[in-house]
Every structure is written in C-alpha cells, then in structure tokens.
mmCIF file of N, CA and C in Angstrom:
data_model
loop_
_atom_site.group_PDB
_atom_site.id
_atom_site.type_symbol
_atom_site.label_atom_id
_atom_site.label_comp_id
_atom_site.label_asym_id
_atom_site.label_seq_id
_atom_site.Cartn_x
_atom_site.Cartn_y
_atom_site.Cartn_z
ATOM 1 N N UNK B 1 -17.265 1.588 -24.494
ATOM 2 C CA UNK B 1 -16.899 2.264 -23.249
ATOM 3 C C UNK B 1 -16.639 1.206 -22.184
ATOM 4 N N UNK B 2 -15.556 1.381 -21.449
ATOM 5 C CA UNK B 2 -15.214 0.405 -20.422
ATOM 6 C C UNK B 2 -15.804 0.814 -19.077
ATOM 7 N N UNK B 3 -15.996 -0.184 -18.222
ATOM 8 C CA UNK B 3 -16.514 0.075 -16.875
ATOM 9 C C UNK B 3 -15.443 0.791 -16.056
ATOM 10 N N UNK B 4 -15.840 1.669 -15.144
ATOM 11 C CA UNK B 4 -14.850 2.372 -14.317
ATOM 12 C C UNK B 4 -14.111 1.401 -13.409
ATOM 13 N N UNK B 5 -12.834 1.660 -13.192
ATOM 14 C CA UNK B 5 -12.015 0.820 -12.322
ATOM 15 C C UNK B 5 -12.092 1.354 -10.899
ATOM 16 N N UNK B 6 -12.487 0.495 -9.976
ATOM 17 C CA UNK B 6 -12.648 0.923 -8.590
ATOM 18 C C UNK B 6 -11.523 0.435 -7.680
ATOM 19 N N UNK B 7 -10.716 -0.504 -8.118
ATOM 20 C CA UNK B 7 -9.647 -1.013 -7.275
ATOM 21 C C UNK B 7 -10.167 -1.932 -6.186
ATOM 22 N N UNK B 8 -9.266 -2.429 -5.376
ATOM 23 C CA UNK B 8 -9.586 -3.433 -4.359
ATOM 24 C C UNK B 8 -10.502 -2.906 -3.255
ATOM 25 N N UNK B 9 -10.455 -1.612 -2.967
ATOM 26 C CA UNK B 9 -11.252 -1.061 -1.874
ATOM 27 C C UNK B 9 -12.664 -0.674 -2.292
ATOM 28 N N UNK B 10 -12.876 -0.542 -3.595
ATOM 29 C CA UNK B 10 -14.200 -0.213 -4.085
ATOM 30 C C UNK B 10 -14.498 1.260 -4.197
ATOM 31 N N UNK B 11 -13.462 2.090 -4.300
ATOM 32 C CA UNK B 11 -13.709 3.503 -4.492
ATOM 33 C C UNK B 11 -12.741 4.078 -5.508
ATOM 34 N N UNK B 12 -13.179 5.141 -6.147
ATOM 35 C CA UNK B 12 -12.321 5.882 -7.069
ATOM 36 C C UNK B 12 -12.044 7.232 -6.441
ATOM 37 N N UNK B 13 -10.823 7.692 -6.630
ATOM 38 C CA UNK B 13 -10.449 8.984 -6.065
ATOM 39 C C UNK B 13 -9.870 9.856 -7.168
ATOM 40 N N UNK B 14 -9.891 11.154 -6.939
ATOM 41 C CA UNK B 14 -9.265 12.082 -7.870
ATOM 42 C C UNK B 14 -8.477 13.100 -7.068
ATOM 43 N N UNK B 15 -7.427 13.605 -7.682
ATOM 44 C CA UNK B 15 -6.608 14.632 -7.035
ATOM 45 C C UNK B 15 -7.346 15.955 -7.136
ATOM 46 N N UNK B 16 -7.394 16.652 -6.022
ATOM 47 C CA UNK B 16 -8.063 17.943 -5.951
ATOM 48 C C UNK B 16 -7.005 19.042 -5.961
ATOM 49 N N UNK B 17 -7.101 19.928 -6.926
ATOM 50 C CA UNK B 17 -6.161 21.043 -7.011
ATOM 51 C C UNK B 17 -6.939 22.346 -6.900
ATOM 52 N N UNK B 18 -6.406 23.408 -6.430
ATOM 53 C CA UNK B 18 -4.996 23.618 -6.099
ATOM 54 C C UNK B 18 -4.621 23.226 -4.673
ATOM 55 N N UNK B 19 -5.587 22.763 -3.877
ATOM 56 C CA UNK B 19 -5.293 22.453 -2.476
ATOM 57 C C UNK B 19 -4.419 21.221 -2.303
ATOM 58 N N UNK B 20 -4.255 20.430 -3.311
ATOM 59 C CA UNK B 20 -3.502 19.176 -3.273
ATOM 60 C C UNK B 20 -4.118 18.234 -2.236
ATOM 61 N N UNK B 21 -5.192 17.615 -2.619
ATOM 62 C CA UNK B 21 -5.872 16.656 -1.761
ATOM 63 C C UNK B 21 -6.502 15.561 -2.602
ATOM 64 N N UNK B 22 -7.131 14.606 -1.935
ATOM 65 C CA UNK B 22 -7.821 13.518 -2.623
ATOM 66 C C UNK B 22 -9.297 13.568 -2.271
ATOM 67 N N UNK B 23 -10.138 13.399 -3.279
ATOM 68 C CA UNK B 23 -11.577 13.403 -3.089
ATOM 69 C C UNK B 23 -12.138 12.110 -3.663
ATOM 70 N N UNK B 24 -13.073 11.496 -2.948
ATOM 71 C CA UNK B 24 -13.738 10.287 -3.428
ATOM 72 C C UNK B 24 -14.672 10.700 -4.564
ATOM 73 N N UNK B 25 -14.447 10.126 -5.752
ATOM 74 C CA UNK B 25 -15.288 10.486 -6.892
ATOM 75 C C UNK B 25 -16.451 9.515 -7.064
ATOM 76 N N UNK B 26 -16.304 8.283 -6.597
ATOM 77 C CA UNK B 26 -17.411 7.324 -6.625
ATOM 78 C C UNK B 26 -17.083 6.123 -5.750
ATOM 79 N N UNK B 27 -18.142 5.466 -5.297
ATOM 80 C CA UNK B 27 -18.015 4.296 -4.428
ATOM 81 C C UNK B 27 -18.861 3.173 -5.021
ATOM 82 N N UNK B 28 -18.285 1.995 -5.144
ATOM 83 C CA UNK B 28 -19.010 0.844 -5.679
ATOM 84 C C UNK B 28 -19.812 0.187 -4.555
ATOM 85 N N UNK B 29 -21.085 -0.023 -4.801
ATOM 86 C CA UNK B 29 -21.976 -0.610 -3.800
ATOM 87 C C UNK B 29 -21.508 -1.999 -3.369
ATOM 88 N N UNK B 30 -21.602 -2.258 -2.070
ATOM 89 C CA UNK B 30 -21.281 -3.575 -1.513
ATOM 90 C C UNK B 30 -19.809 -3.835 -1.255
ATOM 91 N N UNK B 31 -18.946 -2.874 -1.539
ATOM 92 C CA UNK B 31 -17.508 -3.061 -1.344
ATOM 93 C C UNK B 31 -17.094 -2.589 0.050
ATOM 94 N N UNK B 32 -15.836 -2.781 0.373
ATOM 95 C CA UNK B 32 -15.300 -2.360 1.658
ATOM 96 C C UNK B 32 -15.558 -0.875 1.880
ATOM 97 N N UNK B 33 -15.269 -0.054 0.864
ATOM 98 C CA UNK B 33 -15.452 1.396 1.001
ATOM 99 C C UNK B 33 -16.909 1.735 1.292
ATOM 100 N N UNK B 34 -17.821 1.060 0.632
ATOM 101 C CA UNK B 34 -19.252 1.271 0.863
ATOM 102 C C UNK B 34 -19.625 0.870 2.286
ATOM 103 N N UNK B 35 -19.113 -0.259 2.744
ATOM 104 C CA UNK B 35 -19.402 -0.747 4.096
ATOM 105 C C UNK B 35 -18.834 0.190 5.164
ATOM 106 N N UNK B 36 -17.735 0.876 4.848
ATOM 107 C CA UNK B 36 -17.118 1.805 5.795
ATOM 108 C C UNK B 36 -17.792 3.175 5.784
ATOM 109 N N UNK B 37 -18.716 3.384 4.850
ATOM 110 C CA UNK B 37 -19.461 4.627 4.808
ATOM 111 C C UNK B 37 -18.879 5.724 3.929
ATOM 112 N N UNK B 38 -17.903 5.378 3.088
ATOM 113 C CA UNK B 38 -17.375 6.382 2.166
ATOM 114 C C UNK B 38 -18.475 6.828 1.223
ATOM 115 N N UNK B 39 -18.480 8.133 0.897
ATOM 116 C CA UNK B 39 -19.469 8.696 -0.017
ATOM 117 C C UNK B 39 -18.778 9.600 -1.018
ATOM 118 N N UNK B 40 -19.399 9.754 -2.178
ATOM 119 C CA UNK B 40 -18.875 10.656 -3.191
ATOM 120 C C UNK B 40 -18.718 12.054 -2.590
ATOM 121 N N UNK B 41 -17.576 12.662 -2.826
ATOM 122 C CA UNK B 41 -17.303 13.999 -2.307
ATOM 123 C C UNK B 41 -16.514 14.009 -1.010
ATOM 124 N N UNK B 42 -16.375 12.855 -0.348
ATOM 125 C CA UNK B 42 -15.559 12.803 0.868
ATOM 126 C C UNK B 42 -14.118 13.173 0.537
ATOM 127 N N UNK B 43 -13.498 13.942 1.408
ATOM 128 C CA UNK B 43 -12.096 14.308 1.237
ATOM 129 C C UNK B 43 -11.235 13.405 2.109
ATOM 130 N N UNK B 44 -10.203 12.836 1.521
ATOM 131 C CA UNK B 44 -9.262 11.990 2.264
ATOM 132 C C UNK B 44 -8.107 12.884 2.678
ATOM 133 N N UNK B 45 -7.929 13.051 3.982
ATOM 134 C CA UNK B 45 -6.924 13.983 4.513
ATOM 135 C C UNK B 45 -5.624 13.294 4.914
ATOM 136 N N UNK B 46 -5.740 12.050 5.413
ATOM 137 C CA UNK B 46 -4.562 11.309 5.876
ATOM 138 C C UNK B 46 -4.662 9.863 5.457
ATOM 139 N N UNK B 47 -3.504 9.251 5.278
ATOM 140 C CA UNK B 47 -3.402 7.822 5.018
ATOM 141 C C UNK B 47 -2.336 7.289 5.954
ATOM 142 N N UNK B 48 -2.729 6.381 6.839
ATOM 143 C CA UNK B 48 -1.802 5.817 7.825
ATOM 144 C C UNK B 48 -1.073 6.906 8.613
ATOM 145 N N UNK B 49 -1.788 7.966 8.973
ATOM 146 C CA UNK B 49 -1.231 9.029 9.790
ATOM 147 C C UNK B 49 -0.386 10.048 9.051
ATOM 148 N N UNK B 50 -0.277 9.921 7.742
ATOM 149 C CA UNK B 50 0.527 10.857 6.957
ATOM 150 C C UNK B 50 -0.408 11.689 6.082
ATOM 151 N N UNK B 51 -0.162 12.993 6.022
ATOM 152 C CA UNK B 51 -1.055 13.861 5.250
ATOM 153 C C UNK B 51 -0.997 13.501 3.763
ATOM 154 N N UNK B 52 -2.144 13.618 3.111
ATOM 155 C CA UNK B 52 -2.235 13.333 1.685
ATOM 156 C C UNK B 52 -1.334 14.280 0.903
ATOM 157 N N UNK B 53 -1.278 15.519 1.319
ATOM 158 C CA UNK B 53 -0.403 16.487 0.636
ATOM 159 C C UNK B 53 1.043 15.992 0.637
ATOM 160 N N UNK B 54 1.538 15.549 1.799
ATOM 161 C CA UNK B 54 2.909 15.046 1.879
ATOM 162 C C UNK B 54 3.102 13.819 0.995
ATOM 163 N N UNK B 55 2.103 12.920 0.980
ATOM 164 C CA UNK B 55 2.204 11.716 0.150
ATOM 165 C C UNK B 55 2.251 12.063 -1.329
ATOM 166 N N UNK B 56 1.428 13.016 -1.757
ATOM 167 C CA UNK B 56 1.423 13.401 -3.164
ATOM 168 C C UNK B 56 2.712 14.104 -3.561
ATOM 169 N N UNK B 57 3.260 14.917 -2.664
ATOM 170 C CA UNK B 57 4.544 15.575 -2.952
ATOM 171 C C UNK B 57 5.643 14.523 -3.070
ATOM 172 N N UNK B 58 5.656 13.542 -2.166
ATOM 173 C CA UNK B 58 6.646 12.458 -2.237
ATOM 174 C C UNK B 58 6.506 11.685 -3.541
ATOM 175 N N UNK B 59 5.263 11.415 -3.949
ATOM 176 C CA UNK B 59 5.014 10.687 -5.194
ATOM 177 C C UNK B 59 5.529 11.489 -6.387
ATOM 178 N N UNK B 60 5.272 12.790 -6.403
ATOM 179 C CA UNK B 60 5.750 13.648 -7.484
ATOM 180 C C UNK B 60 7.278 13.621 -7.555
ATOM 181 N N UNK B 61 7.926 13.759 -6.410
ATOM 182 C CA UNK B 61 9.397 13.754 -6.364
ATOM 183 C C UNK B 61 9.932 12.420 -6.872
ATOM 184 N N UNK B 62 9.306 11.307 -6.458
ATOM 185 C CA UNK B 62 9.739 9.982 -6.901
ATOM 186 C C UNK B 62 9.586 9.858 -8.420
ATOM 187 N N UNK B 63 8.456 10.300 -8.970
ATOM 188 C CA UNK B 63 8.240 10.230 -10.415
ATOM 189 C C UNK B 63 9.255 11.082 -11.156
ATOM 190 N N UNK B 64 9.557 12.232 -10.618
ATOM 191 C CA UNK B 64 10.534 13.120 -11.232
ATOM 192 C C UNK B 64 11.915 12.463 -11.278
ATOM 193 N N UNK B 65 12.291 11.811 -10.170
ATOM 194 C CA UNK B 65 13.585 11.120 -10.128
ATOM 195 C C UNK B 65 13.613 9.978 -11.141
ATOM 196 N N UNK B 66 12.515 9.223 -11.241
ATOM 197 C CA UNK B 66 12.454 8.120 -12.208
ATOM 198 C C UNK B 66 12.552 8.635 -13.637
ATOM 199 N N UNK B 67 11.912 9.772 -13.908
ATOM 200 C CA UNK B 67 11.989 10.367 -15.240
ATOM 201 C C UNK B 67 13.433 10.744 -15.575
ATOM 202 N N UNK B 68 14.114 11.351 -14.622
ATOM 203 C CA UNK B 68 15.511 11.754 -14.843
ATOM 204 C C UNK B 68 16.382 10.527 -15.075
ATOM 205 N N UNK B 69 16.173 9.465 -14.300
ATOM 206 C CA UNK B 69 16.933 8.221 -14.483
ATOM 207 C C UNK B 69 16.671 7.642 -15.866
ATOM 208 N N UNK B 70 15.383 7.579 -16.242
ATOM 209 C CA UNK B 70 15.037 7.039 -17.564
ATOM 210 C C UNK B 70 15.682 7.873 -18.666
ATOM 211 N N UNK B 71 15.594 9.200 -18.542
ATOM 212 C CA UNK B 71 16.144 10.084 -19.554
ATOM 213 C C UNK B 71 17.646 9.860 -19.710
ATOM 214 N N UNK B 72 18.339 9.697 -18.591
ATOM 215 C CA UNK B 72 19.792 9.466 -18.641
ATOM 216 C C UNK B 72 20.120 8.121 -19.272
ATOM 217 N N UNK B 73 19.349 7.093 -18.945
ATOM 218 C CA UNK B 73 19.559 5.760 -19.542
ATOM 219 C C UNK B 73 19.271 5.815 -21.037
ATOM 220 N N UNK B 74 18.156 6.446 -21.415
ATOM 221 C CA UNK B 74 17.781 6.533 -22.818
ATOM 222 C C UNK B 74 18.832 7.289 -23.622
ATOM 223 N N UNK B 75 19.344 8.359 -23.047
ATOM 224 C CA UNK B 75 20.371 9.160 -23.721
ATOM 225 C C UNK B 75 21.650 8.345 -23.894
ATOM 226 N N UNK B 76 22.043 7.612 -22.852
ATOM 227 C CA UNK B 76 23.263 6.811 -22.895
ATOM 228 C C UNK B 76 23.160 5.689 -23.914
ATOM 229 N N UNK B 77 21.976 5.057 -23.986
ATOM 230 C CA UNK B 77 21.788 3.902 -24.877
ATOM 231 C C UNK B 77 21.080 4.265 -26.173
ATOM 232 N N UNK B 78 20.829 5.533 -26.375
ATOM 233 C CA UNK B 78 20.187 6.054 -27.579
ATOM 234 C C UNK B 78 18.897 5.310 -27.905
ATOM 235 N N UNK B 79 18.013 5.172 -26.881
ATOM 236 C CA UNK B 79 16.740 4.488 -27.110
ATOM 237 C C UNK B 79 15.577 5.467 -27.121
ATOM 238 N N UNK B 80 15.826 6.719 -26.833
ATOM 239 C CA UNK B 80 14.719 7.692 -26.825
ATOM 240 C C UNK B 80 14.798 8.582 -28.055
#
C-alpha cells in the first residue's frame, strides 16, 4: 500500500457531489495547510475569487474538448 499523496500544500481534497464542491479529506501535519488551519471536512468554496463550481465546470469542459481532439487524431491516424 502506498502513502497518500498530499501535494505541495499538504492537503488532500475530494469532489463533493451532487453539489459540485471540494471538501478537504485530510491534512498532513506540519504543512502549509496545517499551519493555515485547514481541517478534514472543510469545504473549499472559492479559489482566487472564483467559485469552485465554475472551476470544476471549466475543467470538465476542457477535458471534454481534449477527449474530442484526441479521438479525432486517433481516428485520423488509426492509433485507437
């Protein structure tokens, strides 16, 4: 079993559905997130003044566009 990945800030997040939000699932002791007071169960509502819902919708749209581009390239070059 591998150790959980916390990233540079020292916290793990998960997408909360159906509300489309982010929730802190764990915080690594002694990291930036811990020093800032993040706790398990905290809901992240905004990032740099932009709602998490809007950011997740933008991310979904971007992934969808990339999938369509990949599918078209794969079909053209017969790699899929």
